[in-house]
Coordinates of C-alpha atoms in Angstrom, one line a residue:
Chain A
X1 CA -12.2 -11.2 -46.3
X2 CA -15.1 -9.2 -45.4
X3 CA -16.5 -10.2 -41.4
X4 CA -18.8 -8.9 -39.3
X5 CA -20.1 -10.5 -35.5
X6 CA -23.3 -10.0 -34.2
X7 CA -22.2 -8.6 -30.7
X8 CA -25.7 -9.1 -29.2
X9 CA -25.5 -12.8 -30.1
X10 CA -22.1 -13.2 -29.0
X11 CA -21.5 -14.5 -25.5
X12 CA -17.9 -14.6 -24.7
X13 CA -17.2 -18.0 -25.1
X14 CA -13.6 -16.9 -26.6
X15 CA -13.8 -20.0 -29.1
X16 CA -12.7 -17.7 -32.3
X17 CA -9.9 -16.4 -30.6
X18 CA -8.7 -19.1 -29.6
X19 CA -8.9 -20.8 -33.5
X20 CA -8.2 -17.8 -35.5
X21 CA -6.2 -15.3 -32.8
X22 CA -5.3 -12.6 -35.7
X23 CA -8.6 -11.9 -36.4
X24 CA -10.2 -12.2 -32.9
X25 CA -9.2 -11.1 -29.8
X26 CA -10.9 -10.6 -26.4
X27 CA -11.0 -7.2 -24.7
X28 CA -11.0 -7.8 -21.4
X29 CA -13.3 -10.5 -19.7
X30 CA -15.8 -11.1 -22.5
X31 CA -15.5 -8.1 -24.7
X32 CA -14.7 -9.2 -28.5
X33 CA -12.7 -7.2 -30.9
X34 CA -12.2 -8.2 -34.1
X35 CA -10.6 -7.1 -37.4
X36 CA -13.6 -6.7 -40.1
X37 CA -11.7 -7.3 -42.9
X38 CA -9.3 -10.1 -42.0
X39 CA -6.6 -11.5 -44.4
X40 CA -7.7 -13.8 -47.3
X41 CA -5.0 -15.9 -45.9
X42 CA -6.5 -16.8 -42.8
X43 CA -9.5 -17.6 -44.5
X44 CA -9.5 -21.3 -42.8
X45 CA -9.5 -20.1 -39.4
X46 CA -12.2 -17.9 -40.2
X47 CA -13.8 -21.1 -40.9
X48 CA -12.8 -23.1 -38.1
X49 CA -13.7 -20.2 -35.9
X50 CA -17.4 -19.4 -37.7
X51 CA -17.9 -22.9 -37.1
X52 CA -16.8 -23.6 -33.5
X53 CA -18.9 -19.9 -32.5
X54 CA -21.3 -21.9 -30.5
X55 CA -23.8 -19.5 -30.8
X56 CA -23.1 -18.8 -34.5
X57 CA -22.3 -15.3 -34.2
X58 CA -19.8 -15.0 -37.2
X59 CA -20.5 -14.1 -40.6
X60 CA -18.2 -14.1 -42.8
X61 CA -18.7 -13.4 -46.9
X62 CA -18.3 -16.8 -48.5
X63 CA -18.5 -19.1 -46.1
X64 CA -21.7 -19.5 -45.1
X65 CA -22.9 -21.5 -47.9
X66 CA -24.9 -18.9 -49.7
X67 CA -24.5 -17.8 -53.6
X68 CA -20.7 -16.6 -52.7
X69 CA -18.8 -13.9 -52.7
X70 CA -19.9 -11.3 -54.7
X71 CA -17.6 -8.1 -56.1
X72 CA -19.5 -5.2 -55.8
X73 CA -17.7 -4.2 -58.7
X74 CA -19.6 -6.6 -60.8
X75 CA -22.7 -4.4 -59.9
X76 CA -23.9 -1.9 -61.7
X77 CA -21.9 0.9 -60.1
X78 CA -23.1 4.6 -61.0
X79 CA -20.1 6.4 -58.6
X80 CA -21.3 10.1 -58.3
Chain B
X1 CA -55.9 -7.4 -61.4
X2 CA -56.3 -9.2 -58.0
X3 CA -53.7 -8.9 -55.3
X4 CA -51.9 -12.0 -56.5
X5 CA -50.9 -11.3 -59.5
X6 CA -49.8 -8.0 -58.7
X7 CA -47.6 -9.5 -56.2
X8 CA -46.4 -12.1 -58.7
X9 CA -45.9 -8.6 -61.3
X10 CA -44.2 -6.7 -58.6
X11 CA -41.8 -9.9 -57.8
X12 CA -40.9 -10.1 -61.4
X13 CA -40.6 -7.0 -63.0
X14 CA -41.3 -4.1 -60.3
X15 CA -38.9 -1.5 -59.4
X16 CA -38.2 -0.9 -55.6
X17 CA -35.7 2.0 -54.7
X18 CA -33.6 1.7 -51.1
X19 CA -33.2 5.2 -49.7
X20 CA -30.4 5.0 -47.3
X21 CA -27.4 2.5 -48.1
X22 CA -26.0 1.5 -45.1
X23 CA -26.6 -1.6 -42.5
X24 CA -30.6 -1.6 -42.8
X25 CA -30.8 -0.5 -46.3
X26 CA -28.3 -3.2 -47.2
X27 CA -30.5 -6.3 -45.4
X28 CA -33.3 -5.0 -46.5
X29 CA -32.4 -5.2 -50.3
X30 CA -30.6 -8.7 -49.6
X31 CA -33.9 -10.1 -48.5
X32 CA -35.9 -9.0 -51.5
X33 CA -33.6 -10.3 -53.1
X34 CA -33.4 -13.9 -50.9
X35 CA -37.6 -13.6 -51.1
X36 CA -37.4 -13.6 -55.4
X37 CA -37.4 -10.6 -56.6
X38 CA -36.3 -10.0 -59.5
X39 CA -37.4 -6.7 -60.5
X40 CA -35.0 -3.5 -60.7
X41 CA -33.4 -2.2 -57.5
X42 CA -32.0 0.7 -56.8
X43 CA -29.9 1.4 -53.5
X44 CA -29.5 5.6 -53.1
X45 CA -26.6 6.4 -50.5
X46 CA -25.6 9.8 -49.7
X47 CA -22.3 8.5 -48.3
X48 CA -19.7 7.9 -51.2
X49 CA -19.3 4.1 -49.8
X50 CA -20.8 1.1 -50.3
X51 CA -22.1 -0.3 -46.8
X52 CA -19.6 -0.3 -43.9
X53 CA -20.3 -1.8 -40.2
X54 CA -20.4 1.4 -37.8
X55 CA -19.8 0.0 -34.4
X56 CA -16.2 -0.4 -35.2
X57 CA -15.6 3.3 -35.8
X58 CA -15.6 4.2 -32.0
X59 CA -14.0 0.6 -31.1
X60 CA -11.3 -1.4 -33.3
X61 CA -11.0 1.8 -35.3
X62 CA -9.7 4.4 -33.1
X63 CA -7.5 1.6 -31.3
X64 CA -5.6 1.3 -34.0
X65 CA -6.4 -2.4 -34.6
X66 CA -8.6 -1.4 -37.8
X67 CA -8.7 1.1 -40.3
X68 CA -12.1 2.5 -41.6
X69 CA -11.7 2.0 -44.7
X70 CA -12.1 -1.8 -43.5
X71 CA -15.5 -1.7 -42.0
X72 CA -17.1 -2.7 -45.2
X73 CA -20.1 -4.8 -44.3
X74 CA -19.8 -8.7 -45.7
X75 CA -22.7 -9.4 -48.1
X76 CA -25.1 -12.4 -47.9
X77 CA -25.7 -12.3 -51.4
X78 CA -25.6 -10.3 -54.4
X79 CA -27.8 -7.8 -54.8
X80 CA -27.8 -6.8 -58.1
X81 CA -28.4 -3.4 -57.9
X82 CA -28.4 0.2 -59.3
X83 CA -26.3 1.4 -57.0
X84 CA -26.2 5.8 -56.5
X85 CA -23.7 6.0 -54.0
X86 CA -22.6 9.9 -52.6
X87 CA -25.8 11.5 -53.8
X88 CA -28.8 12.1 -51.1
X89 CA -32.0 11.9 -51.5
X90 CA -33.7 15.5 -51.8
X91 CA -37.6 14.6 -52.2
X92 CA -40.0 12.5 -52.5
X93 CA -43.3 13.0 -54.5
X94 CA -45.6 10.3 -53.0
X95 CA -48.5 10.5 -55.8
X96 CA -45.9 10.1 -58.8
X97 CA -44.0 7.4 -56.9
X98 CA -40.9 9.3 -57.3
X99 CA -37.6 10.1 -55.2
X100 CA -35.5 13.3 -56.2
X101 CA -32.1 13.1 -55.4
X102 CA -29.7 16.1 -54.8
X103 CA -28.2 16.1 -57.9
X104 CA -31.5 16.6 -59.6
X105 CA -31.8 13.2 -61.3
X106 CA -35.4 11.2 -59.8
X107 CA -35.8 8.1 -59.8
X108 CA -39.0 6.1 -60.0
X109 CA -40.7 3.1 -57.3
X110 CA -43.1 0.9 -57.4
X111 CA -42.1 -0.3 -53.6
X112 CA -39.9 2.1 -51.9
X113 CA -37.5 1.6 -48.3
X114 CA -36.8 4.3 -46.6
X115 CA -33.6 3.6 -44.2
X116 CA -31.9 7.3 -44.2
X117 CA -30.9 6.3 -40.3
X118 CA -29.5 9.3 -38.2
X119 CA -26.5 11.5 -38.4
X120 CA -24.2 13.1 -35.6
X121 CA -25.9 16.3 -33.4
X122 CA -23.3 18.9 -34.8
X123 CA -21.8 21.1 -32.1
X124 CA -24.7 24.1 -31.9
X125 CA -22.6 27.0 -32.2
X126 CA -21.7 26.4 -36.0
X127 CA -18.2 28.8 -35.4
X128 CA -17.1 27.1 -33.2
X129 CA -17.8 23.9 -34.8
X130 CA -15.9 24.5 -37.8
X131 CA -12.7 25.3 -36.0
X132 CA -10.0 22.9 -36.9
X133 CA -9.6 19.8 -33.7
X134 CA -13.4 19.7 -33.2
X135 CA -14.9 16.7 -34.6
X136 CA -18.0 14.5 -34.3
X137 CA -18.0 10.4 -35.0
X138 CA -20.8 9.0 -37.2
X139 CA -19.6 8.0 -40.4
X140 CA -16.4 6.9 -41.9
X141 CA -14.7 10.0 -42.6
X142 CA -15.7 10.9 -39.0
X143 CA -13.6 8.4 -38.2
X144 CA -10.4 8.4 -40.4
X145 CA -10.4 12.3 -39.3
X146 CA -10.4 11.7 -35.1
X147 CA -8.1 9.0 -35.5
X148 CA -5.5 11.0 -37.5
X149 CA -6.0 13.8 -35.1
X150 CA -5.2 11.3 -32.0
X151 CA -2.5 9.7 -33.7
X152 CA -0.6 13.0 -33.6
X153 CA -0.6 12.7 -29.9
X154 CA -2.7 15.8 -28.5
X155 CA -2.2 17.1 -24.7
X156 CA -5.4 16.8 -24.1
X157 CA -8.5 15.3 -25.9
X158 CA -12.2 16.2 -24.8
X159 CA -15.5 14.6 -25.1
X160 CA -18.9 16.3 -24.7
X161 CA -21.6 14.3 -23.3
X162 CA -20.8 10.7 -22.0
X163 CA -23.4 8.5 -23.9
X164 CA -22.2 5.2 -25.0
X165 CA -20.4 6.7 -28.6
X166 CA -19.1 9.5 -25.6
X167 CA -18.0 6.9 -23.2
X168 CA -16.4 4.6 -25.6
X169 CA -14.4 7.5 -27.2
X170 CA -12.9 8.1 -23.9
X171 CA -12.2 4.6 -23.2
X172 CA -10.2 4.2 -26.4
X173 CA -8.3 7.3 -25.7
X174 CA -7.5 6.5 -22.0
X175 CA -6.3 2.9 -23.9
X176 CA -3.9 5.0 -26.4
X177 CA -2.3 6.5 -23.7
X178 CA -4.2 10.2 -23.8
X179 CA -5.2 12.8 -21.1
X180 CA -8.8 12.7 -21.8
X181 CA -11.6 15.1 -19.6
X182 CA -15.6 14.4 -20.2
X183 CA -17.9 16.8 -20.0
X184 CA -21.4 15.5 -19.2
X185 CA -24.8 17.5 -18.3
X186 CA -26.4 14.6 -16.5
X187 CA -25.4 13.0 -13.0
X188 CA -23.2 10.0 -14.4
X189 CA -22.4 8.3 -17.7
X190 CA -24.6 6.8 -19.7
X191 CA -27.8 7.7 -17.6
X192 CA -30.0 8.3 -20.2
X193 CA -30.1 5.0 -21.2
X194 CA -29.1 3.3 -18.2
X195 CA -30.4 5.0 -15.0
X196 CA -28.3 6.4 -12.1
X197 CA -27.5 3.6 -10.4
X198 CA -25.7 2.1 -13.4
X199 CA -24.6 5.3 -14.4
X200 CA -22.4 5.1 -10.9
X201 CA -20.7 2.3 -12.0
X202 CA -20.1 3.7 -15.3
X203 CA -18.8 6.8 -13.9
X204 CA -16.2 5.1 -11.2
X205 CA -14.8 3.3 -14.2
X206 CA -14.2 6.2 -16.4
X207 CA -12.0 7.8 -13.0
X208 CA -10.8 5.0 -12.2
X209 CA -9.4 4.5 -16.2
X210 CA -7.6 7.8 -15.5
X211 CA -10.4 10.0 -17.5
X212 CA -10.9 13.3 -15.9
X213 CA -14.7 13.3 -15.4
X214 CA -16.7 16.2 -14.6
X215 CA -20.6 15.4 -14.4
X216 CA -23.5 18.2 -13.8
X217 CA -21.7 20.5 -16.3
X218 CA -21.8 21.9 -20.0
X219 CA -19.8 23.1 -22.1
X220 CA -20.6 26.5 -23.1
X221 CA -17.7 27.8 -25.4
X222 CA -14.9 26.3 -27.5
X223 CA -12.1 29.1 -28.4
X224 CA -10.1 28.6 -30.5
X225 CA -6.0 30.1 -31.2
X226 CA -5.5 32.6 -34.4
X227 CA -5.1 30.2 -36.9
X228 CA -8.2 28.3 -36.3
X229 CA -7.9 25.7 -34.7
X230 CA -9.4 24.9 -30.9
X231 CA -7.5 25.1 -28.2
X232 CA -10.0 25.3 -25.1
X233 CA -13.0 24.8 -23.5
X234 CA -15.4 27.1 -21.2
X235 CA -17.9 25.1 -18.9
X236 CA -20.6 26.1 -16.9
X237 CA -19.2 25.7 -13.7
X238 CA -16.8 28.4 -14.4
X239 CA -13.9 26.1 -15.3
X240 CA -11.8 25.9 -18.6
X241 CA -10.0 22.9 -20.0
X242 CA -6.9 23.4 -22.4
X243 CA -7.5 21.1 -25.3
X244 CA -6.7 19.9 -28.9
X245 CA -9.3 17.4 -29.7
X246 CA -12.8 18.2 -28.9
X247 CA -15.6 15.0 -30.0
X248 CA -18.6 16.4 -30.0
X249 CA -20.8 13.3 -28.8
X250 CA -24.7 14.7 -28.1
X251 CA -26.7 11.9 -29.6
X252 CA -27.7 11.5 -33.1
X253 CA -30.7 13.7 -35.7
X254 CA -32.6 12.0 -37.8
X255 CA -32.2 12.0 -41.4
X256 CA -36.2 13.2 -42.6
X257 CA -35.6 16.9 -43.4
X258 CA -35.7 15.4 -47.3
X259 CA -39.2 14.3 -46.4
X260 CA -40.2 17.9 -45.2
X261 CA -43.6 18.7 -47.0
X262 CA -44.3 15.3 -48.9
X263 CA -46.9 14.6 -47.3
X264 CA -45.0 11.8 -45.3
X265 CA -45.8 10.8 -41.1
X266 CA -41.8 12.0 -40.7
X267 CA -40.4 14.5 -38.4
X268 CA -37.7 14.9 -36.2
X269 CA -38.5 11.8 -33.9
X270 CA -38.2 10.0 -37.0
X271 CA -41.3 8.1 -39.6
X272 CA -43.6 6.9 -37.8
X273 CA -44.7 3.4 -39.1
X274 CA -46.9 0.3 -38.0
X275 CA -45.8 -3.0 -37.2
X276 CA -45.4 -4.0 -40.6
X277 CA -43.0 -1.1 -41.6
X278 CA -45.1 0.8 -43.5
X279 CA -44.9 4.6 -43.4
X280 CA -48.1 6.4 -42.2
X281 CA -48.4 9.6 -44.2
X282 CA -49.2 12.6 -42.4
X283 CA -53.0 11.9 -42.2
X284 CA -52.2 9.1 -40.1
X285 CA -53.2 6.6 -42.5
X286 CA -51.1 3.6 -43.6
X287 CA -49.1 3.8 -47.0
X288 CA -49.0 0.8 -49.2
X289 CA -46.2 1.4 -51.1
X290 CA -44.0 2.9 -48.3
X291 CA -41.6 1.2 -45.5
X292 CA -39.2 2.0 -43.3
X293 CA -36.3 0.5 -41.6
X294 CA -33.9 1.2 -39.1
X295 CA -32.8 4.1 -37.0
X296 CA -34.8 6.9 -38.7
X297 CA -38.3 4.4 -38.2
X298 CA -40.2 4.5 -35.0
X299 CA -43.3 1.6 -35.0
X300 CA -45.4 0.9 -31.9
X301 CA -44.5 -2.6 -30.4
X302 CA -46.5 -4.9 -28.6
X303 CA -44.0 -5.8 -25.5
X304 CA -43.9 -2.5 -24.5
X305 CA -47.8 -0.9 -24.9
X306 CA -47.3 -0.3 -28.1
X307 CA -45.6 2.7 -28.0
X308 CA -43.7 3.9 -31.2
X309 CA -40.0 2.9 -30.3
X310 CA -37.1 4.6 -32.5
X311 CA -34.0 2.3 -31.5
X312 CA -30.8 3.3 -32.8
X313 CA -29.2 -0.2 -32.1
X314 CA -27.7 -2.3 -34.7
X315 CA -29.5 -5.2 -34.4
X316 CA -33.0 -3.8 -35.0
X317 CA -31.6 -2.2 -38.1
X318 CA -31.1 -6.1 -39.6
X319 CA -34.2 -7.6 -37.9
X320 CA -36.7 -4.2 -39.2
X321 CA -35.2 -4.3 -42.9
X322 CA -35.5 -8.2 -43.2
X323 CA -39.3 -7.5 -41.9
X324 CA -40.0 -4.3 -44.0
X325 CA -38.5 -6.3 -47.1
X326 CA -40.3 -9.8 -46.5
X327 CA -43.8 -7.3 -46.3
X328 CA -43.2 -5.6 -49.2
X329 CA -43.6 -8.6 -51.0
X330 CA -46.4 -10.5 -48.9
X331 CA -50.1 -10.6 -49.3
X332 CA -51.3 -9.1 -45.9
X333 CA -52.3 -12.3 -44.2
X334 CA -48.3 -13.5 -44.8
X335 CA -47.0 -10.5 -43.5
X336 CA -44.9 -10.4 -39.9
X337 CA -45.3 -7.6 -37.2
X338 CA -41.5 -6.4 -36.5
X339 CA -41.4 -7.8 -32.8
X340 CA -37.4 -7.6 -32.1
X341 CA -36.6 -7.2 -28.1
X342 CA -34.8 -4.2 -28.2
X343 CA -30.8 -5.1 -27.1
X344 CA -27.4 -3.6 -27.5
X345 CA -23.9 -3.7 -26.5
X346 CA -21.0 -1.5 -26.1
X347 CA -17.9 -2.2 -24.9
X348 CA -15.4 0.7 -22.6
X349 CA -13.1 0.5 -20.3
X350 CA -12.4 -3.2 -20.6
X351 CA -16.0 -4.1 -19.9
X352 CA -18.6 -5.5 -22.1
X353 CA -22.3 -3.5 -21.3
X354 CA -25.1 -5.6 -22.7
X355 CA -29.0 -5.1 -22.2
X356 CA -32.3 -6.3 -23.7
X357 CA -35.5 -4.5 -23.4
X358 CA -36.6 -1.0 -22.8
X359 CA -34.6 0.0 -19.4
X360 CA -35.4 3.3 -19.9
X361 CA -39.1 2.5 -19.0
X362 CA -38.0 0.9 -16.0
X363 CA -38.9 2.8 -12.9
X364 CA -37.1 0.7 -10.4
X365 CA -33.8 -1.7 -11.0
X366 CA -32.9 -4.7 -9.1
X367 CA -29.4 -6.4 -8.7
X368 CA -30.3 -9.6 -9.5
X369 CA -26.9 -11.0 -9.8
X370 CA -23.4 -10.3 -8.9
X371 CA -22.0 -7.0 -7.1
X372 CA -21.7 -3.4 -8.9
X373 CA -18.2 -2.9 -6.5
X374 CA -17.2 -6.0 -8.8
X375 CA -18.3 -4.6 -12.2
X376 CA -19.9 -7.8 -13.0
X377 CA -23.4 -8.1 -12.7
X378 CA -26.9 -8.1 -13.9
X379 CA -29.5 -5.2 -13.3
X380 CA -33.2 -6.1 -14.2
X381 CA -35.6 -3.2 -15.0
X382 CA -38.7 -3.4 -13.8
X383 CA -42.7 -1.3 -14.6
X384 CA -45.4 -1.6 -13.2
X385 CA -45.2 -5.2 -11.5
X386 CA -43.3 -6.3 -14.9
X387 CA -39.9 -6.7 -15.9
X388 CA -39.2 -4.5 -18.6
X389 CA -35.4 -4.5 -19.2
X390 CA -31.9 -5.9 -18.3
X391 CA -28.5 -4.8 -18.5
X392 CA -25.5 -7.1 -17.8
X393 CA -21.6 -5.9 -17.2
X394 CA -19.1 -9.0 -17.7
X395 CA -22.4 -11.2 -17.8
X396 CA -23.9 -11.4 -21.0
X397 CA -24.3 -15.4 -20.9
X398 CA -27.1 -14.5 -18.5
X399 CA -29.0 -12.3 -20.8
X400 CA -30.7 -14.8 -23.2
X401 CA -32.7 -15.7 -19.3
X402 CA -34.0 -12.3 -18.6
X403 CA -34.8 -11.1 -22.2
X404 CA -37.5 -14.5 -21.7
X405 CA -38.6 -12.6 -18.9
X406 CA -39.2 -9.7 -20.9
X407 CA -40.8 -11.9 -23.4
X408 CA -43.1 -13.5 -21.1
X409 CA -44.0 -10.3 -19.4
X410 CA -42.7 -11.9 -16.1
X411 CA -43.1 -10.2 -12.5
X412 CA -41.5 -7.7 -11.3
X413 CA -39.1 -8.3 -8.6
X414 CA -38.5 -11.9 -9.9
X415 CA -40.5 -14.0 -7.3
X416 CA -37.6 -16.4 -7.6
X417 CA -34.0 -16.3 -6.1
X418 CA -31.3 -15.9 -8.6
X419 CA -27.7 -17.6 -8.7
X420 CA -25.5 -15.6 -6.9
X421 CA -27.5 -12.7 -5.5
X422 CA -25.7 -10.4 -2.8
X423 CA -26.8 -8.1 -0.1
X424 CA -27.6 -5.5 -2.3
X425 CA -29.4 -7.3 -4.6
X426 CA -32.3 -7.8 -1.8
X427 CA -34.4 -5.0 -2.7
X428 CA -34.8 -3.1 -6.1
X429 CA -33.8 0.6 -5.5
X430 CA -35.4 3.5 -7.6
X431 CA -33.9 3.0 -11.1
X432 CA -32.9 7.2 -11.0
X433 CA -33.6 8.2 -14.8
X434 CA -33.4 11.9 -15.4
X435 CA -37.0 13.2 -16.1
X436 CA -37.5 12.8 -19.7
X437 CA -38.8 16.2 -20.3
X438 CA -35.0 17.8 -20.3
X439 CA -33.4 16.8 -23.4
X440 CA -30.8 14.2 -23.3
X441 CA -27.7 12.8 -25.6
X442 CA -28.1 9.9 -23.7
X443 CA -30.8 7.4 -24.9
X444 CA -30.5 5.2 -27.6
X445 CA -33.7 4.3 -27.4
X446 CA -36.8 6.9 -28.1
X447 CA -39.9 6.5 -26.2
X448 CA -42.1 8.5 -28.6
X449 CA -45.5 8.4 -28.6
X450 CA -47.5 11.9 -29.8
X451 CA -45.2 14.7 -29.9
X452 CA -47.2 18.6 -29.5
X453 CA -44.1 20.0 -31.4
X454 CA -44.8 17.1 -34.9
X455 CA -48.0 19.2 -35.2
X456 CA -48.2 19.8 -39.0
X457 CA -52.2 20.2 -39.8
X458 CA -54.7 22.4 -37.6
X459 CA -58.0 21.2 -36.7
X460 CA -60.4 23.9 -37.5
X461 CA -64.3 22.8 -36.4
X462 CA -67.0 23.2 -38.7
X463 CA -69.2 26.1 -38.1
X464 CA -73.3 25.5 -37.0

């Protein structure tokens, strides 16, 4: 699943990789590296971790509450 | 047909085209979408991919703890779109409302975005630049090339210029074990953007990571072996350095050159657009059906004497597109002026850099917090009696405080002691830019007001 963190946002608090550490690791003291396209099978720490972010930094496709996860194959794709 | 019920026509059943299809262009169609549009929408994309996340490239990628083709940027909705991915646009006709693309096909607007961003400064000497080992990192073939050419374990790599895309090359290779030399013209790393006395700190951390820095120089040749592929470097100072992998890392172009005789306010510092994010065509006068987003826009903003700032950071991309999209579909009285505090972040050398504002303007810097020996502090830019920027190293939680500052237009030096302030954080010292006149990699950030060399129209008086 498809994440990206808003690094100017983030803050170091170390709370994601704590919750979900294959998909978020710190990099020295508050640097955060994560993978952007994580395992669909740690899709519920994803979740914990999106939701413990205290400043809500993580977004991750599907789970913020919005109209889902769409397949940009579904689109009308005209590949050149 | 009053203004409404255009709006209500345009919301229903317009067609608005997205030229550019990566972070910017991607927000900005999400939000027309969020905002209720319904019309057509077509998203143009000269890369062959649908969205990816950049920052990653230079970071997670070339670690090895992500692959490119992973960076693919997680949507907040669908979009619904027309999508023409691996075709550039190749003109615009402003009077028919049309965009040509490359492969000759045009496509027609009612509202059109233009987000075409920036792409890497190619080494100048095009030769030399095509020899095999020499690479530049914008996009995600960039990418998947340098890090196949570091995985096969080069003597030597070099980077040219030591920006922040510069600097965090060499930090990754230094992590994967490499010999790495930088080349940089300026005094220190990251100077551009920074000022000197950051640019210290930035440069002991690159020696003291084991890079081989060598400051005050160019690079002047690359030569490369008989079957064509690059196996040195010439520099000014005389020197040579035996390499495989040369990243050529001098600061970005903007992507307008399709624009070239439409008629458009674009050149190479960018499109020049108001507050709103609407284009001004060459005349100077505002378009209606035109706006901009993102790295390739410059607009004048009020924090900072509304100068026309072109910011290449990621987080004006989303905050410009969400703006230009919201106005596209606004009466004028509901539209927003794009007011986003400049800030960005990098991280090297197992340190996370982080600023807000326009440093760059600042004259003078101030420690205001922690010690540079310690690589964890705060440096607060200050102009003319006001503080203009910040920059933190390892202390980003204090940011939010200073960018308020910014915001407020608070004096410079803060009146007010800070927590933890050292010796040296008792007077601000000059903040040691280099004169802005001698072109740079370095900056991010663009101050560009009137440029003599955009002149496109002469102004011939009338005869008495």
């Amino acid at each position: 699943m498809r994440l990206v963190v808003d690094l100017n946002r983030c803050q170091g608090y170390a709370q994601c990789a704590f919750l979900a550490p294959d998909v978020f690791a710190m990099h020295g003291e508050e640097a955060l590296l994560y993978d952007p396209q994580a395992d669909d099978s740690r899709r519920d720490e994803i979740a914990r971790a999106v939701a413990a972010c205290p400043v809500q930094a993580i977004f991750a496709e599907g789970l913020d509450g919005t109209d889902g996860t769409p397949a940009p194959a579904q689109e009308a794709t005209r590949e050149q | 047909m009053s203004s409404d019920k255009y709006l209500d026509q345009l919301k229903r059943e317009g067609r608005i085209v997205v030229v550019g299809a990566s972070l910017a262009g991607l927000r900005g169609a999400e939000t027309l979408r969020a905002e209720g549009f319904t019309g057509s929408l077509t998203m143009i994309g000269d890369e062959p991919y649908e969205p990816y996340d950049r920052p990653p490239l230079s970071k997670q990628v070339l670690l090895g703890r992500a692959t490119a083709d992973h960076t693919a940027l997680p949507r907040r909705r669908a979009i619904d779109a027309e999508w023409r991915l691996g075709v550039a646009a190749a003109g615009l006709d402003m009077a028919a409302r049309r965009v040509r693309l490359a492969d000759g096909d045009e496509v027609e607007y009612d509202r059109l975005l233009i987000a075409t961003g920036v792409r890497a400064r190619p080494w100048p000497q095009e030769d030399e630049a095509e020899l095999d080992g020499v690479f530049v990192l914008r996009t995600r073939d960039d990418a998947v090339a340098l890090e196949r050419a570091l995985a096969q374990s080069p003597r030597r790599v070099l980077v040219i210029g030591a920006g922040f895309t510069g600097s965090e090359i060499a930090s990754a290779c230094r992590e994967r074990g490499l010999s790495v030399t930088v080349a940089e013209r300026g005094a220190a790393p990251l100077v551009g953007a920074l000022g000197g006395v950051v640019g210290e700190v930035a440069a002991k951390m690159q020696r003291e990571a084991g890079v081989d820095l060598r400051t005050g120089v160019m690079v002047t040749a690359l030569e490369g072996d008989s079957s064509g592929h690059v196996r040195s470097a010439r520099l000014s100072d005389g020197s040579s350095v035996e390499t495989d992998v040369v990243i050529v890392s001098l600061g970005a172009t903007r992507n307008t050159e399709w624009l070239l005789g439409s008629g458009l306010g674009a050149g190479p510092r960018g499109i020049a657009c108001d507050a709103g994010c609407r284009a001004f065509d060459v005349r100077g006068i505002v378009t209606d059906d035109i706006y901009v987003a993102g790295d390739v826009a410059r607009s004048p903003h009020a924090l900072f004497g509304y100068q026309f700032l072109s910011l290449e950071h990621w987080g004006n991309a989303v905050a410009q597109a969400e703006t230009a999209a919201h106005n596209m579909l606004s009466e004028s009285v509901d539209r927003r002026p794009h007011m986003w505090v400049p800030a960005f972040w990098s991280s090297q050398f197992g340190v996370n850099i982080k600023s807000v504002g326009v440093p760059s303007m600042g004259t003078e810097i101030l420690i205001a917090q922690g010690s540079r020996e310690e690589r964890r502090f705060t440096g607060v830019y200050g102009y003319q009696g006001r503080v203009i920027g910040a920059v933190t190293f390892d202390q980003t939680r204090w940011l939010p405080f200073y960018e308020q500052l910014i915001e407020t237009t608070a004096p410079f030096p803060p009146p007010f002691p800070t927590v933890d302030r050292r010796p040296e954080g008792n007077r601000p010292l000059p903040a040691d830019f280099p004169d802005p006149s001698v072109p740079s990699h370095g900056p991010t950030v663009t101050l560009s007001g009137y440029s003599p060399a955009d002149r496109r129209m002469t102004f011939t008086p009338a005869r008495h």
